One Martini backbone bead per residue (centre of mass of N, CA, C, O) as a GRO file, in nm:
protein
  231
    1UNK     BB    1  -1.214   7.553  -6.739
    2UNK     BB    2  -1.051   7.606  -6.481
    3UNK     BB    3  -0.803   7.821  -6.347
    4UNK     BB    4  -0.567   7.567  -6.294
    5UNK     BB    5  -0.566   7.503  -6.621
    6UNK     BB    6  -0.504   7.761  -6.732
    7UNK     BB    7  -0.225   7.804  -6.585
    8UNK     BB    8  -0.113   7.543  -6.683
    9UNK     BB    9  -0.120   7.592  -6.967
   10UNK     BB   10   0.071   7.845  -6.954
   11UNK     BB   11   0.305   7.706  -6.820
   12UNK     BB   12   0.357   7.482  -7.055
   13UNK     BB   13   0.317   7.732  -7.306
   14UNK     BB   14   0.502   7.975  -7.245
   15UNK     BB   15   0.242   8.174  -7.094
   16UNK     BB   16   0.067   8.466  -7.015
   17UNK     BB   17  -0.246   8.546  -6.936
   18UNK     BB   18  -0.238   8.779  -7.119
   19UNK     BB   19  -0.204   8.617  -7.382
   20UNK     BB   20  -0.421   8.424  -7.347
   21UNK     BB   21  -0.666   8.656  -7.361
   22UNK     BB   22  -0.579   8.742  -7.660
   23UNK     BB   23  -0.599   8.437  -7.795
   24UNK     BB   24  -0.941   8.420  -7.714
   25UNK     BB   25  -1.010   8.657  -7.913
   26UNK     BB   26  -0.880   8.504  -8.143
   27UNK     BB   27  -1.057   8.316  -8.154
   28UNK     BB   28  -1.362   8.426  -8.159
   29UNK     BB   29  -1.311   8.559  -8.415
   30UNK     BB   30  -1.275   8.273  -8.578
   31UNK     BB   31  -1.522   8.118  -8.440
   32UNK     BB   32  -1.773   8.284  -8.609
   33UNK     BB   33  -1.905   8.058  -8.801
   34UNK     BB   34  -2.059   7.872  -8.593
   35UNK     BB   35  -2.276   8.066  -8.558
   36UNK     BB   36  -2.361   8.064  -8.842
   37UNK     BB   37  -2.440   7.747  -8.825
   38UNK     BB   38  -2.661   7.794  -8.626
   39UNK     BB   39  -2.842   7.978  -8.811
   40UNK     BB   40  -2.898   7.761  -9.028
   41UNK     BB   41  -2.993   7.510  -8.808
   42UNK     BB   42  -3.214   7.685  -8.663
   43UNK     BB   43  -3.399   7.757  -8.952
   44UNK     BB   44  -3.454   7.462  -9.049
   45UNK     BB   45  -3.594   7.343  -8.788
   46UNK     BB   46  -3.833   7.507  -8.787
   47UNK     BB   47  -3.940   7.476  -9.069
   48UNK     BB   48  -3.971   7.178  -9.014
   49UNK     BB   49  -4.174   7.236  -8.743
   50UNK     BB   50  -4.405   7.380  -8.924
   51UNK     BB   51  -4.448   7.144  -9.130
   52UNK     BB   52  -4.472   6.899  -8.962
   53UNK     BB   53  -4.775   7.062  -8.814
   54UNK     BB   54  -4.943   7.108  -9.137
   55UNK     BB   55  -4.953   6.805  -9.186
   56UNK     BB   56  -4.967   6.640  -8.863
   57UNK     BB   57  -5.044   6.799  -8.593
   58UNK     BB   58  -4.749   6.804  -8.530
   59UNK     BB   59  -4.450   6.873  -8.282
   60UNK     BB   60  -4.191   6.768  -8.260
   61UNK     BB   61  -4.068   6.992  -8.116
   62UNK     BB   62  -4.012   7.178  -7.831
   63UNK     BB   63  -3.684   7.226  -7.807
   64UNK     BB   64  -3.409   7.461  -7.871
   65UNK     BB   65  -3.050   7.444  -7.797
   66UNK     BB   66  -2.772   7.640  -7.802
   67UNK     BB   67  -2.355   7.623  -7.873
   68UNK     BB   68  -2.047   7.766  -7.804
   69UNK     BB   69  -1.739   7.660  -7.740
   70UNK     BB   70  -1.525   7.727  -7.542
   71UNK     BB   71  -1.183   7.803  -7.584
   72UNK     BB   72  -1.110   7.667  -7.333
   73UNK     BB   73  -1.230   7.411  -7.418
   74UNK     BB   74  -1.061   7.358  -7.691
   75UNK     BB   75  -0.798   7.331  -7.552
   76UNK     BB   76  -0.805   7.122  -7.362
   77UNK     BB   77  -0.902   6.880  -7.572
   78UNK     BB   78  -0.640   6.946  -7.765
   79UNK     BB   79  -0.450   6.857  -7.502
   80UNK     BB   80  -0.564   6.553  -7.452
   81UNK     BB   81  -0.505   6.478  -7.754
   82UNK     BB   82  -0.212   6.610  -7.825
   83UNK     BB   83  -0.279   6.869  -7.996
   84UNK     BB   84  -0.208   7.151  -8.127
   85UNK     BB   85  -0.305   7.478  -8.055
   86UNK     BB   86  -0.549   7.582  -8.264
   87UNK     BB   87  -0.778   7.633  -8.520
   88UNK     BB   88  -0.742   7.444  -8.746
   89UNK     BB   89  -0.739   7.167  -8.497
   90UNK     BB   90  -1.043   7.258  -8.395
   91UNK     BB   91  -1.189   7.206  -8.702
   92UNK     BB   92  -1.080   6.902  -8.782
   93UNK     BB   93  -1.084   6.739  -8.450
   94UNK     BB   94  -1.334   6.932  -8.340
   95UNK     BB   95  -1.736   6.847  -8.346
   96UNK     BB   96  -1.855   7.059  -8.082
   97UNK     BB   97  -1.851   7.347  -8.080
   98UNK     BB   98  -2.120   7.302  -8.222
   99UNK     BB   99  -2.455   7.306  -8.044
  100UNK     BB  100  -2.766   7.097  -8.080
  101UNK     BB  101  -3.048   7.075  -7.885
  102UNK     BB  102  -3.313   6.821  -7.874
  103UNK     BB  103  -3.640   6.830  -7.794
  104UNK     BB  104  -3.918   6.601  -7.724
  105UNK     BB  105  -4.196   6.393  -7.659
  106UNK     BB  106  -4.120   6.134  -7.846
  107UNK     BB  107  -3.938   5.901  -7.973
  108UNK     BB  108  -4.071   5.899  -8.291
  109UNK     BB  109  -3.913   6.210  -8.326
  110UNK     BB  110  -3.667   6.168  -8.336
  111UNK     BB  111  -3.645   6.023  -8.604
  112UNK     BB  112  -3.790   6.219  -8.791
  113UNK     BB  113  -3.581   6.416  -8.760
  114UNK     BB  114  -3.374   6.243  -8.889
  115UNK     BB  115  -3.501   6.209  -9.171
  116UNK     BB  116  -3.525   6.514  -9.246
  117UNK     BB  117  -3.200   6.567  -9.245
  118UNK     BB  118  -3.126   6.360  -9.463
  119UNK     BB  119  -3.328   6.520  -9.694
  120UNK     BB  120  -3.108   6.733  -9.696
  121UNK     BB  121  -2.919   6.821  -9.918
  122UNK     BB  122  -2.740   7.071  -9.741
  123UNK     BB  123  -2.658   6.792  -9.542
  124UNK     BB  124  -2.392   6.626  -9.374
  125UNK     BB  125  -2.397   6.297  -9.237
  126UNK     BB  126  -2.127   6.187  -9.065
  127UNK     BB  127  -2.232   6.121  -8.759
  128UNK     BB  128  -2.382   5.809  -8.552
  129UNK     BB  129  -2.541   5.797  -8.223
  130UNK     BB  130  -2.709   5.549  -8.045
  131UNK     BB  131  -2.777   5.615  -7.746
  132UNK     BB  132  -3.066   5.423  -7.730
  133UNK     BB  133  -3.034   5.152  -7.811
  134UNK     BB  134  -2.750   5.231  -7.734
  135UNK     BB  135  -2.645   5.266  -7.426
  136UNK     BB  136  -2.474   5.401  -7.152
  137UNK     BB  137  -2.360   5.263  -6.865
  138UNK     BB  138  -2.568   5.486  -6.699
  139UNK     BB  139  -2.813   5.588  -6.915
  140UNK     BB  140  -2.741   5.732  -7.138
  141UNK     BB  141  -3.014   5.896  -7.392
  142UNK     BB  142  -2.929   5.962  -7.753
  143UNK     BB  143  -2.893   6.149  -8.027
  144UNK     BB  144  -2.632   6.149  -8.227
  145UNK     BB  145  -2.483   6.413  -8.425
  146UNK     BB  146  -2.305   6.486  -8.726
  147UNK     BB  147  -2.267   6.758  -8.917
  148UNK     BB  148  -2.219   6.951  -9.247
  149UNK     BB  149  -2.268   7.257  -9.308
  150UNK     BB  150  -2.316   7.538  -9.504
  151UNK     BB  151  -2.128   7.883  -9.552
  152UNK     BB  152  -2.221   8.195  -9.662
  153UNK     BB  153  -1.958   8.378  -9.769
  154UNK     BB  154  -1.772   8.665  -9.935
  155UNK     BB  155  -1.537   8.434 -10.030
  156UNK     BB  156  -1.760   8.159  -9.957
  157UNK     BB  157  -1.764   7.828  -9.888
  158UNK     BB  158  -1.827   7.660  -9.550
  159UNK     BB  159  -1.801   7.419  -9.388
  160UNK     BB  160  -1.944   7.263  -9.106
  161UNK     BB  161  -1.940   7.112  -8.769
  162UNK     BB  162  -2.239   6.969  -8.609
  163UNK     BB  163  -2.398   6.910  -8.308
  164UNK     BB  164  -2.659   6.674  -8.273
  165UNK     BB  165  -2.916   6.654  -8.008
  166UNK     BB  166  -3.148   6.390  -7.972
  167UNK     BB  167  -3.459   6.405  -7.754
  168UNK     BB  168  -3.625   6.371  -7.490
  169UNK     BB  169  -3.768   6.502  -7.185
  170UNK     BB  170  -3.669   6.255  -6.961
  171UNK     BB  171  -3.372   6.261  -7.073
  172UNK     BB  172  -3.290   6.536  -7.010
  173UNK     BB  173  -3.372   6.535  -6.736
  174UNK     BB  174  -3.199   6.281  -6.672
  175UNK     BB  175  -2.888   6.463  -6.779
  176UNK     BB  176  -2.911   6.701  -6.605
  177UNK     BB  177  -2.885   6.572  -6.340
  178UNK     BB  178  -2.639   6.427  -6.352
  179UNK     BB  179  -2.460   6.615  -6.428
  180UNK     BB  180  -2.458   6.758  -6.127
  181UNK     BB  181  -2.346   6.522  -5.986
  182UNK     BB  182  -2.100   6.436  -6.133
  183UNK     BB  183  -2.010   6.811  -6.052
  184UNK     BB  184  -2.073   6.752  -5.691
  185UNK     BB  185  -1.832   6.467  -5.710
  186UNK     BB  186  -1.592   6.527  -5.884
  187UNK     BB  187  -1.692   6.244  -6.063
  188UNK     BB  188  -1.719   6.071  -5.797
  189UNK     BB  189  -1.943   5.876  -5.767
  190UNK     BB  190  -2.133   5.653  -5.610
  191UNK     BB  191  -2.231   5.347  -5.649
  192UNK     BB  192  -2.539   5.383  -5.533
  193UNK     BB  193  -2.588   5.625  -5.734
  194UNK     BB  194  -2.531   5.438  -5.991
  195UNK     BB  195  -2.749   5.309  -5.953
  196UNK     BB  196  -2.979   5.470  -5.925
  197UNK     BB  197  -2.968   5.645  -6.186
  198UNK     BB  198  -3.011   5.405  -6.363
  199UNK     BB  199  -3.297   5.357  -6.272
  200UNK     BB  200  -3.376   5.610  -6.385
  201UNK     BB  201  -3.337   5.593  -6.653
  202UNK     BB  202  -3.535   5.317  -6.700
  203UNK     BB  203  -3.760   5.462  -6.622
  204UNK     BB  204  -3.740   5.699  -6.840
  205UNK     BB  205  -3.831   5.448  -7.099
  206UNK     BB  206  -4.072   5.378  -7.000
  207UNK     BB  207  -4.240   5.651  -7.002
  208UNK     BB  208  -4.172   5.678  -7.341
  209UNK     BB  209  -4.328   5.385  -7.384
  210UNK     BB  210  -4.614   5.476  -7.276
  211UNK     BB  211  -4.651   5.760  -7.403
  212UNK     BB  212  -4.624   5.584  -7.737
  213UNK     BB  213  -4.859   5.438  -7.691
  214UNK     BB  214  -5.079   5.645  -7.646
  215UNK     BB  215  -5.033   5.816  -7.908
  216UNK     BB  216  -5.117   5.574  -8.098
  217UNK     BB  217  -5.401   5.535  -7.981
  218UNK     BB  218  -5.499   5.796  -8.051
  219UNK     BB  219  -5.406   5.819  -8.375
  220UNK     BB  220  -5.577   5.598  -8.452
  221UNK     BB  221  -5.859   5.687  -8.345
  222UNK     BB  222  -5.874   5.920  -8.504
  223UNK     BB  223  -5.863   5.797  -8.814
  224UNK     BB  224  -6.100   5.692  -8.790
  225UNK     BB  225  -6.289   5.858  -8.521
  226UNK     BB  226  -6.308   6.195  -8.374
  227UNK     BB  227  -6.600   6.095  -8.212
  228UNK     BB  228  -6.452   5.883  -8.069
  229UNK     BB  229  -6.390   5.763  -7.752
  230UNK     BB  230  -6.167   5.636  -7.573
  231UNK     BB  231  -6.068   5.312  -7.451
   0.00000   0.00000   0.00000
């Protein structure tokens, strides 16, 4: 949300910015069960990535990178949708508020932290979008989840929802990349560019599935005889 939209944002909404500036501290501040949910999400994740290296010899994620969504971000959203500005409105409506962001090195390890989270009691995964399988017309590929994790306050528990992308490091490469291309052509990238694009993202698929039928090879060549030269 740059400054011309915070002033749209108040003067249709008959507040001056002074006024605004103190509700979203009293955003943040209700809005911090999210960070709670994000430490229960990143202690989970990590516990994960050292059973599954302690077992398998591989750790399946790389990187993990977490975010809670600006309150002016979420008032934007709730305003494109149409919906009144609230925190309630924000909790039941806005389901990225929390998110995080997991790097793997291969596509197969995206599916095992998939399933590793299923297996979860206390997770519910309320919605998936796999955007690997089905990219998107631009190329890009990641795999969404929508989880709903509890929240042990001293008053009680709530559930919270938290979007996880789950991505090789290839995807990540040019998502990140595409993303300052989309907003330093101000959303309007040419056409030639999103040519190109699309074909970096398509490279990007082609070297995920190279370097997986490698890790196959060696997996494979390990479990015979790890004395064995790879051929």
């Amino acid at each position: 949300m740059n400054i011309k939209q915070i002033q749209s944002y108040a003067s249709e909404n008959n507040f001056n910015l002074d006024d605004l500036s103190n509700e979203l501290i009293e955003w943040k501040n209700n809005l911090i069960i999210y960070r709670f949910a994000l430490e229960e999400v990143n202690t989970k994740l990590k516990i994960l990535n050292e059973e599954f290296q302690f077992i398998h010899d591989h750790n399946p994620i790389e990187h993990i990178k977490s975010r809670i969504k600006d309150p002016k971000g979420i008032m934007l959203k709730l305003h494109r949708k149409e919906l009144d500005i609230s925190v309630d409105n924000a909790k039941k409506h806005i389901h990225d508020i929390a998110g995080v962001r997991i790097t793997c090195s291969f596509l197969s390890d995206i599916y095992d932290i998939y399933e590793m989270l299923k297996r979860q009691n206390d997770i519910k995964i309320v919605n998936v979008k796999d955007y690997i399988k089905n990219p998107k017309p631009n190329g890009y590929k990641s795999l969404h989840l929508i989880i709903k994790i509890p929240v042990y306050l001293s008053n009680g528990v709530e559930e919270v929802s938290v979007e996880i992308q789950i991505r090789t490091i290839a995807m990540d490469f040019w998502a990140s990349l595409e993303h300052k291309i989309y907003y330093k052509f101000d959303k309007g990238i040419p056409e030639h560019l999103l040519i190109e694009l699309k074909e970096a993202a398509d490279s990007a698929h082609e070297l995920d599935n190279k370097m997986k039928k490698i890790k196959d090879r060696v997996d494979i060549v390990q479990s015979v005889d790890k004395e064995e030269p790879l051929i």
